Amino acid sequence: MTDNIKDKVIVITGASSGMGEAAARHLAKKGAKLVLAARRSDRIDVLAKEINDQGGTAIAVATDVTREDDVKKLVDTAVNQLGRIDVLINNAGVMPLSPLDQVKVNEWNQMIDVNLRGVLHGIAAALPYMKAQKSGHIINTASVAGHLVFPASAVYSATKYAVRAFTEGLRKEACAYNVRATIISPGAVSTELLEHISDKDVQAVNQEYVGKVGVPPETYARMVAFAISEPEDVGVNEIIFRPTAQDL
């Protein structure tokens, strides 16, 4: 069963690990043609080779989502080599949580650049193609932290609230061109995202909690596949998922 995914050209940012990598493998099994993006080119090269060796289609493009030119090159590569872009999954993200009174301005700016600007760069690159095609689907990864604020998450939550707001605006404006918009907000997922936390006390608390209740990144992959698999006249606009045991 291909779930309306077979042969769709899908671009995934943050594909070198965690949820992006899991989504790539899951969608490849369903017959999607993938364009994988991340800064760590060695990892996406290996992943693309694995998918191609198994009979799938995958292209790896080294991409820093904070650089507008990189993201435009990524989407242009998808269209030039595979003929179109059907889905963009804006998944790249960082989460260096810290209390505000530590004033880690460099980390705040990093979150704004990757989590928010990276998404905007993706839309800027993909939307013109999708508008011309009169079809497309943009999936933006937010977080449960985009629905609530917890200690040390103020800036991270702010970026994810912003992504939710932007995605709703995109939905309203892009529906006229038959372009769908989905926001996916994961709860505790076991990935290397926690490694970005430089505050060791905050990191330890989060690692302990996610270690107890976290679900694997394949959970995110199934949510993405569900949103894509619905027919074009159905927009799955928002998905929030948590481990059953997560109380936050």
Coordinates of C-alpha atoms in Angstrom, one line a residue:
M1 CA 0.0 0.0 0.0
T2 CA 1.6 3.3 -1.1
D3 CA -1.0 5.7 0.5
N4 CA -0.9 8.3 -2.3
I5 CA 2.8 8.8 -1.6
K6 CA 4.4 6.8 -4.5
D7 CA 6.4 8.9 -6.9
K8 CA 5.8 12.1 -5.0
V9 CA 8.9 14.3 -5.0
I10 CA 9.6 15.1 -1.3
V11 CA 12.2 17.5 0.0
I12 CA 13.2 17.0 3.7
T13 CA 15.4 19.3 5.7
G14 CA 17.2 18.1 8.8
A15 CA 17.4 14.7 7.2
S16 CA 20.8 13.6 8.6
S17 CA 19.4 12.2 11.9
G18 CA 16.3 11.8 14.1
M19 CA 12.9 12.6 12.8
G20 CA 14.1 13.7 9.3
E21 CA 16.1 10.6 8.8
A22 CA 13.2 8.4 10.0
A23 CA 10.8 10.2 7.7
A24 CA 13.1 9.7 4.7
R25 CA 13.3 5.9 5.3
H26 CA 9.6 5.6 5.9
L27 CA 8.6 7.6 2.8
A28 CA 11.2 5.8 0.6
K29 CA 9.5 2.5 1.5
K30 CA 6.3 4.0 0.2
G31 CA 7.8 4.9 -3.1
A32 CA 8.5 8.6 -2.7
K33 CA 11.4 10.3 -4.6
L34 CA 13.4 12.1 -2.0
V35 CA 15.7 15.1 -1.8
L36 CA 17.6 15.0 1.5
A37 CA 19.0 18.2 3.0
A38 CA 21.3 18.8 6.0
R39 CA 24.6 20.5 6.9
R40 CA 26.2 17.1 7.6
S41 CA 26.7 16.0 4.0
D42 CA 28.4 12.8 4.9
R43 CA 25.3 11.5 6.7
I44 CA 22.8 12.3 4.0
D45 CA 25.2 10.9 1.4
V46 CA 25.1 7.6 3.2
L47 CA 21.4 7.7 3.7
A48 CA 20.8 8.5 0.0
K49 CA 23.0 5.7 -1.1
E50 CA 21.2 3.3 1.2
I51 CA 17.8 4.3 -0.3
N52 CA 19.1 4.1 -3.8
D53 CA 20.7 0.7 -3.2
Q54 CA 17.4 -0.6 -2.0
G55 CA 15.7 0.4 -5.3
G56 CA 14.4 3.8 -4.2
T57 CA 15.3 7.3 -5.4
A58 CA 17.2 9.8 -3.2
I59 CA 19.4 12.8 -3.9
A60 CA 21.5 14.4 -1.1
V61 CA 22.1 18.1 -1.2
A62 CA 24.3 19.7 1.5
T63 CA 22.2 22.6 2.9
D64 CA 22.4 25.1 5.6
V65 CA 18.8 26.3 6.1
T66 CA 19.9 29.6 7.5
R67 CA 21.3 30.5 4.1
E68 CA 18.6 31.5 1.6
D69 CA 20.8 30.6 -1.4
D70 CA 21.4 27.1 0.0
V71 CA 17.7 26.4 0.3
K72 CA 16.9 27.8 -3.1
K73 CA 19.6 25.5 -4.6
L74 CA 18.0 22.6 -2.7
V75 CA 14.5 23.1 -4.1
D76 CA 15.8 24.0 -7.6
T77 CA 17.8 20.7 -7.6
A78 CA 14.6 18.8 -6.8
V79 CA 12.7 20.4 -9.7
N80 CA 15.6 20.2 -12.2
Q81 CA 16.5 16.6 -11.5
L82 CA 13.1 15.1 -10.6
G83 CA 10.7 17.4 -12.5
R84 CA 8.7 19.0 -9.7
I85 CA 8.4 19.4 -5.9
D86 CA 5.3 17.9 -4.4
V87 CA 6.1 18.1 -0.7
L88 CA 8.5 20.2 1.4
I89 CA 9.1 19.0 5.0
N90 CA 10.7 21.9 6.9
N91 CA 12.1 19.7 9.7
A92 CA 15.6 21.2 10.5
G93 CA 15.7 22.5 14.1
V94 CA 17.8 23.1 17.1
M95 CA 16.9 23.3 20.8
P96 CA 19.6 24.8 23.1
L97 CA 17.3 25.4 26.1
S98 CA 18.5 27.7 28.8
P99 CA 17.0 30.1 31.4
L100 CA 16.7 33.6 30.1
D101 CA 18.9 35.1 32.9
Q102 CA 21.9 33.2 31.4
V103 CA 21.5 35.6 28.4
K104 CA 22.8 33.1 25.8
V105 CA 22.1 35.5 22.9
N106 CA 24.1 33.5 20.4
E107 CA 21.9 30.4 21.1
W108 CA 18.7 32.6 20.9
N109 CA 19.8 33.8 17.5
Q110 CA 20.7 30.3 16.4
M111 CA 17.2 29.1 17.2
I112 CA 15.6 32.1 15.4
D113 CA 17.9 31.5 12.4
V114 CA 17.3 27.7 12.1
N115 CA 13.8 27.2 13.5
L116 CA 12.1 30.2 12.0
R117 CA 14.2 31.7 9.2
G118 CA 15.0 28.2 7.9
V119 CA 11.3 27.5 7.5
L120 CA 10.8 30.9 5.8
H121 CA 13.6 30.2 3.4
G122 CA 12.0 26.8 2.5
I123 CA 8.6 28.5 1.8
A124 CA 10.3 31.2 -0.3
A125 CA 12.0 28.5 -2.4
A126 CA 9.1 26.1 -2.8
L127 CA 6.0 28.2 -3.0
P128 CA 6.6 29.7 -6.5
Y129 CA 6.9 26.2 -8.0
M130 CA 3.9 24.9 -6.1
K131 CA 1.8 27.9 -7.1
A132 CA 2.7 27.3 -10.8
Q133 CA 1.9 23.6 -10.5
K134 CA -1.4 24.4 -8.8
S135 CA -0.5 21.7 -6.2
G136 CA 1.9 21.1 -3.4
H137 CA 2.1 20.4 0.3
I138 CA 4.3 22.2 2.9
I139 CA 4.8 20.5 6.3
N140 CA 6.4 22.5 9.1
T141 CA 7.7 20.9 12.2
A142 CA 6.9 22.8 15.4
S143 CA 6.7 21.3 18.9
V144 CA 4.5 20.8 21.9
A145 CA 6.7 23.7 23.1
G146 CA 4.9 25.8 20.5
H147 CA 1.7 25.3 22.5
L148 CA 3.1 25.8 26.0
V149 CA 6.1 27.4 27.7
F150 CA 8.1 25.5 30.3
P151 CA 11.2 26.5 32.3
A152 CA 14.2 27.3 30.0
S153 CA 12.1 27.1 26.8
A154 CA 11.1 30.7 26.3
V155 CA 13.0 31.4 23.1
Y156 CA 12.6 27.9 21.7
S157 CA 8.9 28.1 22.4
A158 CA 8.8 31.5 20.8
T159 CA 10.2 30.2 17.5
K160 CA 7.8 27.3 17.5
Y161 CA 4.8 29.5 18.3
A162 CA 5.9 31.6 15.4
V163 CA 6.1 28.6 13.0
R164 CA 2.5 27.7 14.0
A165 CA 1.3 31.2 13.3
F166 CA 3.1 31.4 10.0
T167 CA 1.8 28.0 8.9
E168 CA -1.8 29.1 9.6
G169 CA -1.2 32.2 7.5
L170 CA 0.3 30.0 4.7
R171 CA -2.7 27.7 4.8
K172 CA -5.1 30.6 4.3
E173 CA -3.2 32.2 1.5
A174 CA -2.0 29.1 -0.4
C175 CA -5.3 27.2 -0.5
A176 CA -6.2 29.3 -3.5
Y177 CA -3.4 27.6 -5.4
N178 CA -4.4 24.1 -4.2
V179 CA -1.3 24.1 -1.8
R180 CA -1.8 22.4 1.5
A181 CA -0.1 23.4 4.8
T182 CA 0.4 21.2 7.8
I183 CA 2.0 21.8 11.2
I184 CA 3.3 18.9 13.2
S185 CA 4.0 19.4 16.9
P186 CA 5.9 16.5 18.4
G187 CA 6.1 15.9 22.2
A188 CA 9.0 13.9 23.7
V189 CA 10.8 12.1 20.9
S190 CA 14.1 10.3 21.5
T191 CA 16.6 12.1 19.1
E192 CA 19.9 13.9 19.4
L193 CA 18.1 17.3 19.7
L194 CA 18.9 17.3 23.4
E195 CA 22.6 17.3 22.6
H196 CA 22.2 21.0 21.6
I197 CA 21.6 22.0 25.2
S198 CA 24.7 23.6 26.6
D199 CA 23.3 24.1 30.1
K200 CA 24.2 20.8 31.7
D201 CA 21.5 20.9 34.4
V202 CA 18.8 21.6 31.9
Q203 CA 20.2 19.0 29.6
A204 CA 20.2 16.4 32.4
V205 CA 16.6 17.0 33.4
N206 CA 15.4 16.8 29.8
Q207 CA 17.4 13.7 29.0
E208 CA 16.1 11.9 32.1
Y209 CA 12.5 12.8 31.1
V210 CA 12.7 11.9 27.5
G211 CA 14.6 8.8 28.4
K212 CA 11.6 7.7 30.5
V213 CA 8.7 8.6 28.2
G214 CA 10.1 9.4 24.8
V215 CA 8.8 7.7 21.6
P216 CA 11.1 6.8 18.7
P217 CA 11.5 9.2 15.7
E218 CA 9.6 6.7 13.5
T219 CA 6.4 8.0 15.2
Y220 CA 7.0 11.4 13.5
A221 CA 7.5 9.6 10.2
R222 CA 4.1 8.0 10.4
M223 CA 2.5 11.3 11.2
V224 CA 4.1 12.9 8.1
A225 CA 3.0 10.0 5.9
F226 CA -0.6 10.3 7.2
A227 CA -0.7 14.0 6.4
I228 CA 0.7 13.4 2.9
S229 CA -1.4 10.4 2.1
E230 CA -4.8 12.2 2.3
P231 CA -6.2 13.2 -1.1
E232 CA -5.6 16.7 -2.4
D233 CA -9.0 17.9 -1.4
V234 CA -8.3 17.2 2.3
G235 CA -5.9 19.3 4.3
V236 CA -4.5 17.8 7.5
N237 CA -3.7 21.2 9.1
E238 CA -2.4 20.3 12.5
I239 CA -1.1 17.3 14.3
I240 CA 0.0 17.2 17.9
F241 CA 1.4 13.9 19.2
R242 CA 2.9 13.0 22.5
P243 CA 3.9 9.8 24.3
T244 CA 0.9 8.5 26.2
A245 CA 3.0 8.9 29.4
Q246 CA 3.9 12.6 28.7
D247 CA 2.0 14.9 31.1
L248 CA 3.3 18.2 29.7

